[in-house]
Coordinates of C-alpha atoms in Angstrom, one line a residue:
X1032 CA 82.3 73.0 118.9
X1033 CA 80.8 69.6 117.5
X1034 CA 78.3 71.1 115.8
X1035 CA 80.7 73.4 113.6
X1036 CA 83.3 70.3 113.5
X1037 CA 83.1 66.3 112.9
X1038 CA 86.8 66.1 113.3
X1039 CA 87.2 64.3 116.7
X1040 CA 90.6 65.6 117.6
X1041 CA 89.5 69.3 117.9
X1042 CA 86.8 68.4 120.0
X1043 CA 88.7 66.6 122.0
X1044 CA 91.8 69.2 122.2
X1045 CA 89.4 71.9 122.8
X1046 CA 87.9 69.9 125.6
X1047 CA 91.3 69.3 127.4
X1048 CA 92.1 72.7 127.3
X1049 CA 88.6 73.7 128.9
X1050 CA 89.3 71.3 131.6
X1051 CA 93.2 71.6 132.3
X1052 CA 93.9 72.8 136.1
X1053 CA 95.4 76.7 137.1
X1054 CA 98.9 76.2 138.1
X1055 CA 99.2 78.9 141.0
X1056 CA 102.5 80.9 141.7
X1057 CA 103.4 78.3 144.3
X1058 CA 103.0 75.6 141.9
X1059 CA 100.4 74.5 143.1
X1060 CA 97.2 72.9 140.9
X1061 CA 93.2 74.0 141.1
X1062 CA 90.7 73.1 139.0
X1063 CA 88.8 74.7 137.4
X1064 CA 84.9 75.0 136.9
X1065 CA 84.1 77.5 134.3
X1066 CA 85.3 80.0 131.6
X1067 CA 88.9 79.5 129.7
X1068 CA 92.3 80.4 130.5
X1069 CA 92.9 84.2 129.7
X1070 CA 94.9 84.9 127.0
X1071 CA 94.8 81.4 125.8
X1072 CA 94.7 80.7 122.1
X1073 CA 91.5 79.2 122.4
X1074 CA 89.9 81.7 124.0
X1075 CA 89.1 84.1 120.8
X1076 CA 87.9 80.8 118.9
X1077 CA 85.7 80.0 121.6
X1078 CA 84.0 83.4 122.6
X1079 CA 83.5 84.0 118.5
X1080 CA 81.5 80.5 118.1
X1081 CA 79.3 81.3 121.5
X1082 CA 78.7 84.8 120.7
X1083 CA 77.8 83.9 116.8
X1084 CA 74.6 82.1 118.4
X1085 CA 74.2 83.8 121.7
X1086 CA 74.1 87.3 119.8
X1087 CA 74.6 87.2 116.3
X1088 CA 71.6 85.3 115.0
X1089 CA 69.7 86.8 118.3
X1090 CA 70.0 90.3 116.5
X1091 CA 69.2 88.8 112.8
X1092 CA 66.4 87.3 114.3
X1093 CA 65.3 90.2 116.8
X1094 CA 66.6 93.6 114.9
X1095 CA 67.3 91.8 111.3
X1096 CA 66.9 95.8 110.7
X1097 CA 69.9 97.0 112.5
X1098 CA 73.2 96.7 111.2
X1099 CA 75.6 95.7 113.7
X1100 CA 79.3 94.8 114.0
X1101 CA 81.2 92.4 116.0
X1102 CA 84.9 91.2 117.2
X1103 CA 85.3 88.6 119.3
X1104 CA 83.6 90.5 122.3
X1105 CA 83.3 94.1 121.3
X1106 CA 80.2 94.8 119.4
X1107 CA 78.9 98.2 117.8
X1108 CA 75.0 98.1 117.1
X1109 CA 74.0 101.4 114.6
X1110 CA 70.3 102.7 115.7
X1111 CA 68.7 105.8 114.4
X1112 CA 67.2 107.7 117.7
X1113 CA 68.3 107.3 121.2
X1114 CA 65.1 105.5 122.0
X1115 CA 65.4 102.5 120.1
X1116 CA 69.4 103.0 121.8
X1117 CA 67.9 102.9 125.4
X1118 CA 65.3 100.0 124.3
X1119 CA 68.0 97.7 122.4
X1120 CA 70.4 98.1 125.5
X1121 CA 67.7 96.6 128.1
X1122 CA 66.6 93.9 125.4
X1123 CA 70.9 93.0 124.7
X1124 CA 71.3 93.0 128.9
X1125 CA 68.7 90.4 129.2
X1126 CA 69.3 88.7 126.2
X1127 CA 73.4 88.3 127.6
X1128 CA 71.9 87.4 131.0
X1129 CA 70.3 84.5 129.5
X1130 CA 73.2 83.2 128.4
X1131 CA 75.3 83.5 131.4
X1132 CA 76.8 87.0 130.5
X1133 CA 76.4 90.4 131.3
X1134 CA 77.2 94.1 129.6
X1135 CA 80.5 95.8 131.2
X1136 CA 79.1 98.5 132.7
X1137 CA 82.4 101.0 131.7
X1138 CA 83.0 99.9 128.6
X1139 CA 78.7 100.1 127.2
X1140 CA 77.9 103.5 126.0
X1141 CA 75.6 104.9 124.1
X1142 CA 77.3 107.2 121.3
X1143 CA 75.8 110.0 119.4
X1144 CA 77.5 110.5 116.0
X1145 CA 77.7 114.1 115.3
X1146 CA 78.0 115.6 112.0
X1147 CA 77.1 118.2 109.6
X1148 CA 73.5 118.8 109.7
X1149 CA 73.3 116.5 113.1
X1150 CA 74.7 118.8 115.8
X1151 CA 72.2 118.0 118.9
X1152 CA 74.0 118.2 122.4
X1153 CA 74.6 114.9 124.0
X1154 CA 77.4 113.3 126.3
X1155 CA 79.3 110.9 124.4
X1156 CA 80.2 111.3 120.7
X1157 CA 83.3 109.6 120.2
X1158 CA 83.8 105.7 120.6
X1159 CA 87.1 102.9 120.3
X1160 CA 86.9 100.1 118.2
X1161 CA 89.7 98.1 117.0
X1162 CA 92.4 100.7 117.3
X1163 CA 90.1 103.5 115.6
X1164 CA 88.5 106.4 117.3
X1165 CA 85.5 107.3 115.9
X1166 CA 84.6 111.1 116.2
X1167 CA 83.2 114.7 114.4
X1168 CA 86.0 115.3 112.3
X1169 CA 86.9 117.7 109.2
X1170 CA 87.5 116.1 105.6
X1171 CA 87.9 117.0 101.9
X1172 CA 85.5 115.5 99.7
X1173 CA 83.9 115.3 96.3
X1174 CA 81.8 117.7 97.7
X1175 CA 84.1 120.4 99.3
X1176 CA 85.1 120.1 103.0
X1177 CA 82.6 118.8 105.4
X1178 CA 82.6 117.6 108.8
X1179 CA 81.5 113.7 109.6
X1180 CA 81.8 111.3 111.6
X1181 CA 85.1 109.5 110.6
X1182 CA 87.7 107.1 112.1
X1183 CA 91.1 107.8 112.4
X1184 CA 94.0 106.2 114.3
X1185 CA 93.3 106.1 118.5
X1186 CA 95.5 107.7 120.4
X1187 CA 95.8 104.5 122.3
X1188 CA 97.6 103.0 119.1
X1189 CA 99.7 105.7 118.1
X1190 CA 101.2 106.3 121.4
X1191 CA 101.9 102.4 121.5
X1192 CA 103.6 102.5 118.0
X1193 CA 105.3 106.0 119.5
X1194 CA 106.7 103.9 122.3
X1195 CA 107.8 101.0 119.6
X1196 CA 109.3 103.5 117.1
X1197 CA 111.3 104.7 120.7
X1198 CA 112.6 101.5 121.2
X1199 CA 114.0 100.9 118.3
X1200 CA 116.9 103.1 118.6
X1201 CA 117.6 103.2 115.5
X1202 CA 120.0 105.5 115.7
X1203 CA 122.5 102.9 117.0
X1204 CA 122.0 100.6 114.2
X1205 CA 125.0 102.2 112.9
X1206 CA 126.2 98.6 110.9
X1207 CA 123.2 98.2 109.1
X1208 CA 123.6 99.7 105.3
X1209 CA 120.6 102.0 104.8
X1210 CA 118.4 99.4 102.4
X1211 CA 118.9 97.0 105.4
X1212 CA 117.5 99.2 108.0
X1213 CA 115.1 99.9 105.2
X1214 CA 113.8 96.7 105.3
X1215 CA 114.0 96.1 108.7
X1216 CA 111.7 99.2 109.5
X1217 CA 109.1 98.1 106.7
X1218 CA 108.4 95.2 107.9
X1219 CA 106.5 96.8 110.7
X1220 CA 105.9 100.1 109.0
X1221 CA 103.9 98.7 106.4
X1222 CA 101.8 96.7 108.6
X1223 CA 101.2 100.6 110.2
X1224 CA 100.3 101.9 107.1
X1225 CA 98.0 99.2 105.3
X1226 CA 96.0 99.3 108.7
X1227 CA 96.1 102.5 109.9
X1228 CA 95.9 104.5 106.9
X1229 CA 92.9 103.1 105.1
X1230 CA 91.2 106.1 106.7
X1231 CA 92.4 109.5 107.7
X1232 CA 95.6 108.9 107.0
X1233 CA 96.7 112.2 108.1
X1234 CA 96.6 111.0 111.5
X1235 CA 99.4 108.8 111.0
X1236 CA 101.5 111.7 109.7
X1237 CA 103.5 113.0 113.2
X1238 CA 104.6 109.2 113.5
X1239 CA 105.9 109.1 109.8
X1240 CA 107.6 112.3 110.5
X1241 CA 109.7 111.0 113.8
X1242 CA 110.7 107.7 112.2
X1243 CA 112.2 109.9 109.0
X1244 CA 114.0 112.1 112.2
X1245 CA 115.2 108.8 113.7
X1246 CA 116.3 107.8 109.9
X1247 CA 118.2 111.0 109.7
X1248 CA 119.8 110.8 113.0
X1249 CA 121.2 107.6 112.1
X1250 CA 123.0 109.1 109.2
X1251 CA 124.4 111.6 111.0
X1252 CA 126.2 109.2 113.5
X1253 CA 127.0 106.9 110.8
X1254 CA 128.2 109.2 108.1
X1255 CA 130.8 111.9 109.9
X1256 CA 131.0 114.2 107.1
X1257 CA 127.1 114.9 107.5
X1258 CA 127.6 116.5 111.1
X1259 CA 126.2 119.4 109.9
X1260 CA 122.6 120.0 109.6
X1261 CA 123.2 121.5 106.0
X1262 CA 124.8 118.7 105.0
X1263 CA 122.8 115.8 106.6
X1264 CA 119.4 117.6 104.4
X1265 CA 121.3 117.7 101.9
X1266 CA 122.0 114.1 101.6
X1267 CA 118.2 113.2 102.7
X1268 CA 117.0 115.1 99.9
X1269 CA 119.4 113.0 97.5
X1270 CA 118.4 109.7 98.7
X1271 CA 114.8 110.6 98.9
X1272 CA 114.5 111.7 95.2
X1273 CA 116.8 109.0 94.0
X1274 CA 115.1 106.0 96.0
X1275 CA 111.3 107.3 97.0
X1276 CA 110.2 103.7 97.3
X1277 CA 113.3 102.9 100.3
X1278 CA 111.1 103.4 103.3
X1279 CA 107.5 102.4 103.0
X1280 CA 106.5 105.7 104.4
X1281 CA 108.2 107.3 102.2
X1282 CA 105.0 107.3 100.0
X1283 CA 103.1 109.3 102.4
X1284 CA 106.0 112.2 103.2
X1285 CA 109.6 112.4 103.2
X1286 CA 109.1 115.4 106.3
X1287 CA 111.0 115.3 109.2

């Protein structure tokens, strides 16, 4: 930290935070001897400055021909056979141990990227990195359909925005006029989208579909005289062509 900072104050914050005692669930106080507290907001600042020097000049320095990507602690390094893989995971192992860190052994894999015209068998072809799952997937180009090896939205976060869009009940928010639950919902929606949908987009289109059926089921309990099925449509094709811009995820599809 002082050699990225002269400001004294940060030093010295960061340094009381490195040092503050572990309040057990009896209350009582241990000290502590190594590592930050986890979950603290220093933690991220901290584990980005080490890892800068411990790996990220390491691999300009070692590999300055391998690109590489990195945040905080999760790291994807590209190579072009599984030999160099194999040799750059022994040479990263020891290079970690030096510092006083090691790989997880669960979460390291080796990851072969299938695509068209690169089809050979192998274990793992599919990885996780920051809410993307990268895997063989089909897409329309400028060159036709083709199958490569594309990120799209993980399972992991589309279940957990699944769960989010359940609690929401929106259903009940039978007060609200419909721009104010508009603008409640894009709030959080957008976030979603400008995320989310900078690539394969598609993926994202069940979860736009069951926030418009929440958005319809509220009108039904708020407005009586759309009971119907018929009816309720009937007004959601209305507001839909008169408003298209309501709902940020309107954009996408207006599908239910």
């Amino acid at each position: 930290m002082e050699a990225n900072t002269d400001l004294k104050w940060v030093v010295l914050y960061v340094q009381r935070w490195l040092t503050a005692p572990i309040q057990r669930a009896d209350g009582t106080l241990a000290r502590r001897d190594r590592g930050t507290p986890q979950g603290s907001a220093i933690s991220p600042l901290l584990a980005n400055l080490f890892l800068h020097y411990a790996f990220d000049r390491w691999m300009v320095r070692e590999f300055p021909g391998l690109p590489f990507e990195r945040y905080c602690d999760d790291i994807v390094v590209h190579c072009v056979s599984e030999k160099q893989t194999r040799y750059l995971e022994k040479r990263i192992a020891a290079r970690l141990g030096e510092v006083g860190l090691r790989l997880h052994p669960d979460k390291t894999k080796v990851v072969y990227c299938p695509q068209d015209g690169r089809d050979d068998p192998f274990g793992t072809t599919s990885f996780a990195f920051l809410g993307y799952t990268f895997r063989k997937r089909t897409a329309r180009g400028r060159e036709g359909v083709r199958n490569g090896f594309l990120p799209a939205a993980s399972n992991d976060a589309m279940k957990k925005m699944s769960r989010a869009v359940h609690g929401w009940r929106l259903h009940r928010w039978t007060t609200l006029a419909l721009d104010q639950l508009a603008a409640w919902v894009n709030q959080i929606v957008r976030g979603w989208l400008n995320y989310y949908g900078r690539f394969y987009r598609t993926a994202l289109l069940p979860l736009i579909r069951r926030i418009n059926a929440y958005i319809l089921r509220w009108a039904r309990k708020k407005y009586k005289r759309l009971g119907s099925f018929k009816r309720a449509k009937a007004w959601w094709t209305a507001v839909t062509r008169r408003a298209p811009g309501l709902f940020a995820h309107w954009r996408w599809t207006v599908a239910f």
